[in-house]
mmCIF file of C-alpha atoms and ligand atoms in Angstrom:
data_model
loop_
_atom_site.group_PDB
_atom_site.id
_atom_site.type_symbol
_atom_site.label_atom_id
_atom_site.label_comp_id
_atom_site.label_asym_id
_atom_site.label_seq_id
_atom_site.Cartn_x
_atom_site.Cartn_y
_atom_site.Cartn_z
ATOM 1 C CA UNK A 15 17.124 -7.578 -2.027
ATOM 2 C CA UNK A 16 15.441 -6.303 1.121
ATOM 3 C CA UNK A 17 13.560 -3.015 0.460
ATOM 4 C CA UNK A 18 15.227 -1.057 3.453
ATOM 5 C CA UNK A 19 18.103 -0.899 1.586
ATOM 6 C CA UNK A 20 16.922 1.175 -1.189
ATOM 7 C CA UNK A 21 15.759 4.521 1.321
ATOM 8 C CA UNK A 22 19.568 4.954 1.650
ATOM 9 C CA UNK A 23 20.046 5.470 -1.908
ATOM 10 C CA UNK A 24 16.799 7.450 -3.458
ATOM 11 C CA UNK A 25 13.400 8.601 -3.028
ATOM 12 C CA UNK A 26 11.423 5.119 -3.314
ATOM 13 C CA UNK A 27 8.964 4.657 -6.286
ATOM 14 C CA UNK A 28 7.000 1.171 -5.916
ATOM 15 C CA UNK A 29 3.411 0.173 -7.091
ATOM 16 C CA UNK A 30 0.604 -1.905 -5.556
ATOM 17 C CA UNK A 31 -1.178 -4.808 -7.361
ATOM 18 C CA UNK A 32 -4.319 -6.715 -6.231
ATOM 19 C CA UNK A 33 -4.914 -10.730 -7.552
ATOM 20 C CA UNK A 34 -7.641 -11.525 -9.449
ATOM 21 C CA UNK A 35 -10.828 -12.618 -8.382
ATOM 22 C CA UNK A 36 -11.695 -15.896 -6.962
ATOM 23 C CA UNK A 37 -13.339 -17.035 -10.298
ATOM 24 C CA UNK A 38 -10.261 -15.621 -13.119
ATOM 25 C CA UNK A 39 -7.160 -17.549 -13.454
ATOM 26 C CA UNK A 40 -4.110 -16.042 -12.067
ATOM 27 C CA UNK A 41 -2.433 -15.235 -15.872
ATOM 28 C CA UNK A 42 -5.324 -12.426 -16.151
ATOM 29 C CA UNK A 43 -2.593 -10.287 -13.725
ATOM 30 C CA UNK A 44 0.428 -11.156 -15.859
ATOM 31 C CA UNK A 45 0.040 -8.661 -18.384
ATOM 32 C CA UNK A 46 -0.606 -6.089 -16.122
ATOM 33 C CA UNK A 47 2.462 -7.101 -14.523
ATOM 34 C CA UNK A 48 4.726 -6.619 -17.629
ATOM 35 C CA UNK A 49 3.848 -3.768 -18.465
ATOM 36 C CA UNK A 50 4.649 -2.398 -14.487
ATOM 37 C CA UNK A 51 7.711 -3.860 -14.646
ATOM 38 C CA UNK A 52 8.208 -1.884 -17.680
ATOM 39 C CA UNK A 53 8.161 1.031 -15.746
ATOM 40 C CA UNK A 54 11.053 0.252 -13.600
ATOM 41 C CA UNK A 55 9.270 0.714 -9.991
ATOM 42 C CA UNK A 56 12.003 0.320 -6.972
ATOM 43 C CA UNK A 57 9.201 -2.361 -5.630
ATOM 44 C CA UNK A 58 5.713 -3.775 -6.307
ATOM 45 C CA UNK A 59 3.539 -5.261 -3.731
ATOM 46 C CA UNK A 60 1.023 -7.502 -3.798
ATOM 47 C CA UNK A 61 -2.259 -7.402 -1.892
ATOM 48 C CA UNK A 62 -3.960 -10.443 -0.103
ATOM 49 C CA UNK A 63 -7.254 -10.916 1.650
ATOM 50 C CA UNK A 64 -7.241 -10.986 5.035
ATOM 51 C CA UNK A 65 -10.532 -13.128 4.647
ATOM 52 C CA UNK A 66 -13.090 -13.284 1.903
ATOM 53 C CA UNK A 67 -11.891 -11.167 -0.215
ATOM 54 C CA UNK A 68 -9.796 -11.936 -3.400
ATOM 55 C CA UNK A 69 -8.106 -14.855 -3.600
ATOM 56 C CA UNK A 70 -5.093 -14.825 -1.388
ATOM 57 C CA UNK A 71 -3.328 -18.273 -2.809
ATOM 58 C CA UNK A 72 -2.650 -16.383 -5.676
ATOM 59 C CA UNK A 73 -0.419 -13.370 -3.982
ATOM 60 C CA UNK A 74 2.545 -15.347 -3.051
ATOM 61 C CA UNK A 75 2.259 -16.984 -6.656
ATOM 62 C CA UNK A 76 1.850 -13.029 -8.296
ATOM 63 C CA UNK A 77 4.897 -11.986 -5.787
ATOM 64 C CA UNK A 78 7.262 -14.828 -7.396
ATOM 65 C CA UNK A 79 6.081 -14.276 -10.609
ATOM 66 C CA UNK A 80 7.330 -10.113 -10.024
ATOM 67 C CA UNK A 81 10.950 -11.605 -8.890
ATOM 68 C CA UNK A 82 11.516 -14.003 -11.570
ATOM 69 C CA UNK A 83 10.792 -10.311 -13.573
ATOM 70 C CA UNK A 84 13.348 -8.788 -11.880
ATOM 71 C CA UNK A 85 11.327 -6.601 -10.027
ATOM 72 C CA UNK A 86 11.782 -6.696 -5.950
ATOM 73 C CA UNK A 87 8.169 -8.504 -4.570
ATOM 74 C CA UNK A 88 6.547 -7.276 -1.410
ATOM 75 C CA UNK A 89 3.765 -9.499 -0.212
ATOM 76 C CA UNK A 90 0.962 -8.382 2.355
ATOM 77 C CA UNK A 91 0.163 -10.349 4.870
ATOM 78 C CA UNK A 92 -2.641 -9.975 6.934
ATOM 79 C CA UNK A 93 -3.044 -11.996 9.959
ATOM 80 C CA UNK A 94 -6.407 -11.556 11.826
ATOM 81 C CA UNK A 95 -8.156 -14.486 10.288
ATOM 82 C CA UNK A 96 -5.201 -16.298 10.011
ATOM 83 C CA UNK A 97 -3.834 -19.453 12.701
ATOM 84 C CA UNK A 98 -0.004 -19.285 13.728
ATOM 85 C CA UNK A 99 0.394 -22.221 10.902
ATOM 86 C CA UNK A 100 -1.071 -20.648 8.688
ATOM 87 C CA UNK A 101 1.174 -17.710 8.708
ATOM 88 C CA UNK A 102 3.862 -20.069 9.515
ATOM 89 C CA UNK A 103 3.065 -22.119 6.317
ATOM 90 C CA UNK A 104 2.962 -18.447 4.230
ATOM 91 C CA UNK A 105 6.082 -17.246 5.541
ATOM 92 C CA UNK A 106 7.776 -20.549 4.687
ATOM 93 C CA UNK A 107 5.880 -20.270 1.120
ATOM 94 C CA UNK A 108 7.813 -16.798 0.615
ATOM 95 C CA UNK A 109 11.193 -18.091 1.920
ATOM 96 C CA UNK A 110 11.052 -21.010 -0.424
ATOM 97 C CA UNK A 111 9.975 -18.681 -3.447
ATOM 98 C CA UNK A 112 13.042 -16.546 -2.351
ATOM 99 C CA UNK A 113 10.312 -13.390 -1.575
ATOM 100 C CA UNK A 114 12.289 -11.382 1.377
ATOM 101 C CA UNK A 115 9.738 -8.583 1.963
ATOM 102 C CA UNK A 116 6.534 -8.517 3.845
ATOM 103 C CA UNK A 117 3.824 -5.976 4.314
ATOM 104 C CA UNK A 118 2.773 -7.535 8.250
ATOM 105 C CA UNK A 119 -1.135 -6.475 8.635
ATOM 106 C CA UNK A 120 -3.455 -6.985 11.217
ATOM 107 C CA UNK A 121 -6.411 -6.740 8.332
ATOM 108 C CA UNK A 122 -9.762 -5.296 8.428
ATOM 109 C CA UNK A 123 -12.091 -6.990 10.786
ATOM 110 C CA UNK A 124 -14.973 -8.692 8.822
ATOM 111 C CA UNK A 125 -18.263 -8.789 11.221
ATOM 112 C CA UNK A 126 -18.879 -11.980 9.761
ATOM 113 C CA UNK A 127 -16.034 -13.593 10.282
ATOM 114 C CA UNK A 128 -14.469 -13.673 13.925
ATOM 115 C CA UNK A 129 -11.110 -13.009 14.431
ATOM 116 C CA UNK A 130 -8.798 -15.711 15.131
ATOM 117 C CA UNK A 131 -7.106 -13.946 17.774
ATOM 118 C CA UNK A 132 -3.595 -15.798 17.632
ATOM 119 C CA UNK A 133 -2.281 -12.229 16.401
ATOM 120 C CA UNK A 134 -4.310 -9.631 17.575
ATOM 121 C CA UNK A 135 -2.495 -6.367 16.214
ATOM 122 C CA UNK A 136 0.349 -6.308 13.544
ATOM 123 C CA UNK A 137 2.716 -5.064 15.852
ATOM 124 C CA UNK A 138 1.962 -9.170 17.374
ATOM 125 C CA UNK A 139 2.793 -10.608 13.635
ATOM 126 C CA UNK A 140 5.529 -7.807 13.474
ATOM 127 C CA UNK A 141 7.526 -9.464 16.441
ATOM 128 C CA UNK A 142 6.552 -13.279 15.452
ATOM 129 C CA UNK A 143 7.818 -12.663 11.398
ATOM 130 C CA UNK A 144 10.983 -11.202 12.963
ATOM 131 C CA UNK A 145 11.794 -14.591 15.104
ATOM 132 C CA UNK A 146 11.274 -16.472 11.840
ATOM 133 C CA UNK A 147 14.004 -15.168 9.384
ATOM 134 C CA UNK A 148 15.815 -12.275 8.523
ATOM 135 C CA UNK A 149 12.718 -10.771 6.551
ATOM 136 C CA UNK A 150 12.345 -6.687 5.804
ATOM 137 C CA UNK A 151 8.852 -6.049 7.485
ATOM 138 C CA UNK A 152 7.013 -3.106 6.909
ATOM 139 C CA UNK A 153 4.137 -1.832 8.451
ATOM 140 C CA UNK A 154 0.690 0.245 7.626
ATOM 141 C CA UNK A 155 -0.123 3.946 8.650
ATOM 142 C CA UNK A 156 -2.699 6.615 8.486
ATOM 143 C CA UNK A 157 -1.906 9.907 8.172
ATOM 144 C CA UNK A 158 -5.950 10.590 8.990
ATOM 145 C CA UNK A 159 -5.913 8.100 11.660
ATOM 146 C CA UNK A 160 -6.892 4.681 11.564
ATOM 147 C CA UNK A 161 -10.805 4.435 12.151
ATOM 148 C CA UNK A 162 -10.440 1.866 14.708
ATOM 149 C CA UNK A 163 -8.321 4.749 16.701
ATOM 150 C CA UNK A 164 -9.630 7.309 19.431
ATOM 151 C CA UNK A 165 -7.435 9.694 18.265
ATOM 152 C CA UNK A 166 -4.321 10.991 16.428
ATOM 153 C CA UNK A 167 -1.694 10.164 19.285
ATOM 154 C CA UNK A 168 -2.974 6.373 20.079
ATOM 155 C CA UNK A 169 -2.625 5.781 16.741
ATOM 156 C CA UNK A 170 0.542 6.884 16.156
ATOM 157 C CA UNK A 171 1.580 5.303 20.389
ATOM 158 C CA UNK A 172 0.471 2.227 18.715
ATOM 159 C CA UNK A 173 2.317 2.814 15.580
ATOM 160 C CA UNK A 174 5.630 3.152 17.538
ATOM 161 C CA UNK A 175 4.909 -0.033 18.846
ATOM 162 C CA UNK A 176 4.694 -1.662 15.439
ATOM 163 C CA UNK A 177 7.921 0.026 14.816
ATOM 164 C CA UNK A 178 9.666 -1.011 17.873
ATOM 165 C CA UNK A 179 8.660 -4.604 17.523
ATOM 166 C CA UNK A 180 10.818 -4.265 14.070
ATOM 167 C CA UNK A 181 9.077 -2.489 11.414
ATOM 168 C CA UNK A 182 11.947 -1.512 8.920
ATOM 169 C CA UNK A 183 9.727 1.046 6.845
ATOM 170 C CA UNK A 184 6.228 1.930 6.641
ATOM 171 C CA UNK A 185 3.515 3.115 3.857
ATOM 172 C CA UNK A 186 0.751 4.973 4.540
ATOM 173 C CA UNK A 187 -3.028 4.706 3.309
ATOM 174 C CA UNK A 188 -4.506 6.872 0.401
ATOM 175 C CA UNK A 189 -4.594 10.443 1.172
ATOM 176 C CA UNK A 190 -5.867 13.200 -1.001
ATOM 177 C CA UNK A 191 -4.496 16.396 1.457
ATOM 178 C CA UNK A 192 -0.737 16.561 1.817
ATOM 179 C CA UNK A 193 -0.770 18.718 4.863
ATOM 180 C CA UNK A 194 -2.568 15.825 6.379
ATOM 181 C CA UNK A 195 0.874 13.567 5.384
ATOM 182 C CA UNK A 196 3.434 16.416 6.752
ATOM 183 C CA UNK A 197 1.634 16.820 10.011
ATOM 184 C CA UNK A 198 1.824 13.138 10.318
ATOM 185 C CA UNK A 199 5.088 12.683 9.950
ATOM 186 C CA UNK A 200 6.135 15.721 12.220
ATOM 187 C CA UNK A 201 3.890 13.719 14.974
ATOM 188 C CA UNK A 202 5.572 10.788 13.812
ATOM 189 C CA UNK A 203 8.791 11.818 14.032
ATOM 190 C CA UNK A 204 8.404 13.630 17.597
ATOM 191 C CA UNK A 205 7.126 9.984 19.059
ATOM 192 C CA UNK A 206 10.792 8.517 18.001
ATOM 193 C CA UNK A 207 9.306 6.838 14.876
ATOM 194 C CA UNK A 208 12.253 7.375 13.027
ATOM 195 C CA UNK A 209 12.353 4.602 9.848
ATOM 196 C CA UNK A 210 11.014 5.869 6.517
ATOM 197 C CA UNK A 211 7.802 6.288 5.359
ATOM 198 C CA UNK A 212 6.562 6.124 2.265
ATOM 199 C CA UNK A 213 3.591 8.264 0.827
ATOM 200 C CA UNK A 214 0.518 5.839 -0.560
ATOM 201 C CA UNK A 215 -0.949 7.923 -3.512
ATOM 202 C CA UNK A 216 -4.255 6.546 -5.195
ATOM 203 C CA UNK A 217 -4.845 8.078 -9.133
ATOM 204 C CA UNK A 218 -8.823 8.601 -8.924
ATOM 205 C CA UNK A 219 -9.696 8.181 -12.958
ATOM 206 C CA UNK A 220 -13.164 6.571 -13.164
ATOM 207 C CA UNK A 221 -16.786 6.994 -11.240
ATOM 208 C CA UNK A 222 -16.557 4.333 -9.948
ATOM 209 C CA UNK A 223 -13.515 4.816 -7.674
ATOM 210 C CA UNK A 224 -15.059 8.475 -6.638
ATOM 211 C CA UNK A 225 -17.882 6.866 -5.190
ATOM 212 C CA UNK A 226 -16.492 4.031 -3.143
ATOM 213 C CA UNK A 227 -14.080 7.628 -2.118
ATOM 214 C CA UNK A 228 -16.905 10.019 -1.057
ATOM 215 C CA UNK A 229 -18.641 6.209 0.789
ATOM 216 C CA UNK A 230 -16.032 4.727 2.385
ATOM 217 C CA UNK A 231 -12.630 5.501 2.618
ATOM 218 C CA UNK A 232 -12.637 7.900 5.106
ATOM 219 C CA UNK A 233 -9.621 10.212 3.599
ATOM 220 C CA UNK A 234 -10.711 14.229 3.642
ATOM 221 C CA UNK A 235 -11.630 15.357 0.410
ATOM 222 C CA UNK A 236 -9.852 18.685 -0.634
ATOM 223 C CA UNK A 237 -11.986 21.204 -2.142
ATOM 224 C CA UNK A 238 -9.843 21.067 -5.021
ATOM 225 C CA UNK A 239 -10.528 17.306 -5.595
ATOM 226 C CA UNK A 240 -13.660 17.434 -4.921
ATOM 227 C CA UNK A 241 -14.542 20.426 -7.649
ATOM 228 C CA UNK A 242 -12.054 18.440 -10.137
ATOM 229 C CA UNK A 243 -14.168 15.258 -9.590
ATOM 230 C CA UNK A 244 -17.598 16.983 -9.779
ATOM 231 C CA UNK A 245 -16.609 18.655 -13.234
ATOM 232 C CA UNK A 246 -15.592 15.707 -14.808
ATOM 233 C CA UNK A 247 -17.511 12.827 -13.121
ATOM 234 C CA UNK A 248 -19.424 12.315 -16.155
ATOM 235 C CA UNK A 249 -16.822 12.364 -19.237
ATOM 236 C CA UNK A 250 -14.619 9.618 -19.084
ATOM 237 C CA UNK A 251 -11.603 11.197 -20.526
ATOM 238 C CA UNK A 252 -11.045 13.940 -18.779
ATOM 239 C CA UNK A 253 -11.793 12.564 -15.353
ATOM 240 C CA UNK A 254 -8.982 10.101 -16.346
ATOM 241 C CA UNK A 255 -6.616 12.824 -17.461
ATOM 242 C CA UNK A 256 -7.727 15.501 -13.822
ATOM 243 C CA UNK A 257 -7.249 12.291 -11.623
ATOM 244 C CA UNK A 258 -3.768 11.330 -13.188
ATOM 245 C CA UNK A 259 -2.900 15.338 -12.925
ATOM 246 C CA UNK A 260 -4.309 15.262 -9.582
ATOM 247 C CA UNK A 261 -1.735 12.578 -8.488
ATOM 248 C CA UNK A 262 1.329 13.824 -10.006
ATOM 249 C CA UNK A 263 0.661 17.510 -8.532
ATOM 250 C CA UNK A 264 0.446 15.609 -4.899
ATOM 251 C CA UNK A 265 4.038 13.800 -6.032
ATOM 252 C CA UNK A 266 6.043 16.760 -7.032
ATOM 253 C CA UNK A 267 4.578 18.608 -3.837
ATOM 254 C CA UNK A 268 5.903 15.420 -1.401
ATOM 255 C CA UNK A 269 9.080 15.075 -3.815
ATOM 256 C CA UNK A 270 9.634 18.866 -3.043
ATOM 257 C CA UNK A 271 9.110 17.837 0.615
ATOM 258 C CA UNK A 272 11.879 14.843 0.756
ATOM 259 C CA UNK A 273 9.406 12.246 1.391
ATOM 260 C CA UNK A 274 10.860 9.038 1.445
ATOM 261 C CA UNK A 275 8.701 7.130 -1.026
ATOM 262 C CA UNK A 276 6.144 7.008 -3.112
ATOM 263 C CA UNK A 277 3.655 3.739 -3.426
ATOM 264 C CA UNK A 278 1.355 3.939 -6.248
ATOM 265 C CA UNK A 279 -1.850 2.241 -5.676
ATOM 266 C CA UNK A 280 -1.711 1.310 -9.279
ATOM 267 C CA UNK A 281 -5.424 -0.493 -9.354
ATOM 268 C CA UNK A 282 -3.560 -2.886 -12.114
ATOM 269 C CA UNK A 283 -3.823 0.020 -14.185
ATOM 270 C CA UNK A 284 -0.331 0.305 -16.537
ATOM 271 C CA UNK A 285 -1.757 2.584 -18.438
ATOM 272 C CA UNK A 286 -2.462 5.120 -15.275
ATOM 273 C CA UNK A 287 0.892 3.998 -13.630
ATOM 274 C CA UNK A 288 2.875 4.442 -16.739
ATOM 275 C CA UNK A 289 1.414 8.361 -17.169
ATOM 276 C CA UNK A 290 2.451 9.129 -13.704
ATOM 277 C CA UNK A 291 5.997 7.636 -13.976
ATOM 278 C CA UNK A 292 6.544 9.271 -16.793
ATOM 279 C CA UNK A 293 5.430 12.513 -15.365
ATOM 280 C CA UNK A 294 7.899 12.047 -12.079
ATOM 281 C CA UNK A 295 10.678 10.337 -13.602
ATOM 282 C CA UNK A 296 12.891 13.591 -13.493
ATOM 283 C CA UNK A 297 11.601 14.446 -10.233
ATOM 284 C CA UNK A 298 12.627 11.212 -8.071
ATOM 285 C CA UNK A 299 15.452 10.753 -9.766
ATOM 286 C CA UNK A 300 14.681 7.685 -12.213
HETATM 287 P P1 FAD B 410 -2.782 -2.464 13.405
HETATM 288 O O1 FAD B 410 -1.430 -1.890 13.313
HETATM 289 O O2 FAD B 410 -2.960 -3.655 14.286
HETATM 290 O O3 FAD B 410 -3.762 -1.289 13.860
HETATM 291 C C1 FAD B 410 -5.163 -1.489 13.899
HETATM 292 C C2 FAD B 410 -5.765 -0.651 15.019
HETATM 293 O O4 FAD B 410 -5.303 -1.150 16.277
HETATM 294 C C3 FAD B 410 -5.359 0.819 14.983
HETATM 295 O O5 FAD B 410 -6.466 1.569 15.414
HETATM 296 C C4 FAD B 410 -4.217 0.914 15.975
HETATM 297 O O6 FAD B 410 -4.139 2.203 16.577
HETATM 298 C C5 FAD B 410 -4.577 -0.166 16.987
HETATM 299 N N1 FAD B 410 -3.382 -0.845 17.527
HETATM 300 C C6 FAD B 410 -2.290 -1.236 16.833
HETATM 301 N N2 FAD B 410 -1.412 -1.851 17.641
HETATM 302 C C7 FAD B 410 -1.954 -1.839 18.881
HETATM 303 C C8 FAD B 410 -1.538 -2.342 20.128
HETATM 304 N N3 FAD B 410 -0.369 -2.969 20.256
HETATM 305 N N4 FAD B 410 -2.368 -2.172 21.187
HETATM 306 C C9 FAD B 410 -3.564 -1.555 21.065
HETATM 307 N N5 FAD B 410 -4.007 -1.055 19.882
HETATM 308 C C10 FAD B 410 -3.225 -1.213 18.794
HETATM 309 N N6 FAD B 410 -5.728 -5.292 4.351
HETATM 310 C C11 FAD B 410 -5.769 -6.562 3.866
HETATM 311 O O7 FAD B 410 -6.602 -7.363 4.309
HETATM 312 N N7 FAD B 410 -4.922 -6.987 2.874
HETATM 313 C C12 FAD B 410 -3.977 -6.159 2.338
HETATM 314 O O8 FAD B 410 -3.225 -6.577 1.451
HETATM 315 C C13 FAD B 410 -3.881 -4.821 2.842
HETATM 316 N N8 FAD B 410 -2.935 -3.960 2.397
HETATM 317 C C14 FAD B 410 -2.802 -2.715 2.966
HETATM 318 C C15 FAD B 410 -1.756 -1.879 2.549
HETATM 319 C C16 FAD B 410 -1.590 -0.619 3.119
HETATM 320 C C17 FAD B 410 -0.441 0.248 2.689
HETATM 321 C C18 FAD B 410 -2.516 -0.153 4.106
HETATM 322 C C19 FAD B 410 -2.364 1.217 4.709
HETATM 323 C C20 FAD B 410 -3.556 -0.976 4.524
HETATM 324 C C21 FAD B 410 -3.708 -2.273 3.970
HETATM 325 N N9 FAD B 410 -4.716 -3.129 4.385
HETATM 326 C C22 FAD B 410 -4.802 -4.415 3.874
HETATM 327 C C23 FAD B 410 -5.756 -2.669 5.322
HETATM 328 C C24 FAD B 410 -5.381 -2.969 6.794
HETATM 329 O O9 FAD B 410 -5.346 -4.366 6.998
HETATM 330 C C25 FAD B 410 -6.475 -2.327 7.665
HETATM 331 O O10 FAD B 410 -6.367 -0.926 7.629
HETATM 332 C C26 FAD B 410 -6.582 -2.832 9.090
HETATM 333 O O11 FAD B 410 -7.821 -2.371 9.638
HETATM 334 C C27 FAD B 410 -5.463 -2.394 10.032
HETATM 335 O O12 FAD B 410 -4.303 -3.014 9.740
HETATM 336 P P2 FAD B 410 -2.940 -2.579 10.489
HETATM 337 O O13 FAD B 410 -1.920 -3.538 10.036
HETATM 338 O O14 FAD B 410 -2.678 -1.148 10.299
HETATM 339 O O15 FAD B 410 -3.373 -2.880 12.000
#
């Protein structure tokens, strides 16, 4: 089932999973997945490293392994590092294992590894997925502006772009400030980027995760999140429980809103994920 579908009928609830490390066999993700598809998410997509990172044969394996569960896969693909055949030989990978949905991504560039250059922006992989196969693509976006970006309105030019070479739906990075989200989408929408757009929403629950926040993600801190965070940074439990509230106080506020989706960076946490479906079920409708 292609994921565009599914806007026409509900407010969208799907999760993110990473693969496992390089050095852990594939199976260590399998529970996690179980339980997820436990929760009945609309869609769950899997993450793969544009270079380097993680270990990317194992997405399209995790992504068949969600179907045969009846859940609907999405796999990322990034394509910086990647050759035409290579992408060629993914995309072929995914149409064999009957996985219809991609996530097209240019990727981070890695200083240490230079780019191949055959696709150069997503809106480039964008085009080339949609001459291979009738495929759902959907594209990134940043409500606070991708870092590479100048400014708010080249990123979002260059976002119409990705949309006009054939971006079905798109799903934005972590944010922690809805206004950031609605004045987004207001832009977005005045620019003639008119497909949905779901709402990425990351749970913060351990120290770890605040510190790679504050560091390097670049999303504005609220002073709400940040007092939350600084109160219970050092006991376990109720950092868990504030970051879970946290996230579920954003939902209802972009449910209110009619956003089109939610897409739970779940961390291959179930126990996180579960807490927060069960909080929202009533309010998008599952
Ligand atoms: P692009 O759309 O190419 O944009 C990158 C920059 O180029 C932006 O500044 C944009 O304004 C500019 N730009 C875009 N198109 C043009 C154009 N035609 N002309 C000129 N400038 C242009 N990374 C991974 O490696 N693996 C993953 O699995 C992964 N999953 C992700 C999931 C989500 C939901 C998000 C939001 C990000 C994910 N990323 C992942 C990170 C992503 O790869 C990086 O943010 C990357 O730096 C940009 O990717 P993009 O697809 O948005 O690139």
């Amino acid at each position: 089932m292609k994921i565009r579908d599914l806007f026409e009928e509900k407010t969208v609830f799907s999760f993110e999973v990473f693969p496992p490390k390089k050095t852990s066999p594939v199976e260590v993700v399998y529970d996690t997945l179980d339980e997820l598809r436990d929760l009945k998410p609309d869609f769950i997509s899997v993450t793969f490293g544009a270079g380097g990172s993680g270990n990317s044969a194992y997405a399209c394996e995790i992504a068949s392994r969600i179907k045969e569960s009846g859940v609907i896969p999405m796999l990322h693909l990034p394509c910086i590092n990647f050759t035409r055949a290579e992408i060629d030989s993914t995309l072929a990978e995914a149409q064999k294992r009957g996985i219809e949905n991609i996530l097209a991504l240019r990727g981070d560039i890695n200083p240490d590894i230079p780019p191949v250059k055959d696709f150069e922006h997503a809106s480039d992989l964008i085009s080339y997925i949609r001459s291979k196969g009738d495929f759902d693509i959907a594209g990134a976006c940043y409500p606070e502006v991708h870092p590479d970006a100048h400014s708010l309105v080249e990123d979002i030019l260059n976002l119409k772009k990705k949309v006009d070479a054939g971006a079905d739906h798109l799903i934005t990075q972590l944010f922690f400030d809805n206004d950031s989200f609605y004045d987004f989408r207001e832009k977005a929408a005045l620019a003639g980027i008119n497909v949905p757009i779901e709402a990425g929403i990351m749970p913060v629950v351990n120290k770890k995760q605040i510190e790679r926040m504050v560091t390097t993600c670049g999303a504005s801190l609220p002073r709400k999140f940040v007092r939350i965070m600084q109160r219970f940074e050092h006991d376990p439990e109720a950092l868990r429980d504030a970051g879970i509230a946290y996230a579920v106080d954003q939902i209802v506020d972009l449910a209110a809103s009619g956003v089109d989706g939610i897409h739970l960076y779940t961390m291959n946490n179930p126990y996180v994920a579960r807490r927060i479906s069960e909080a929202v079920s009533g309010i998008l409708g599952k």
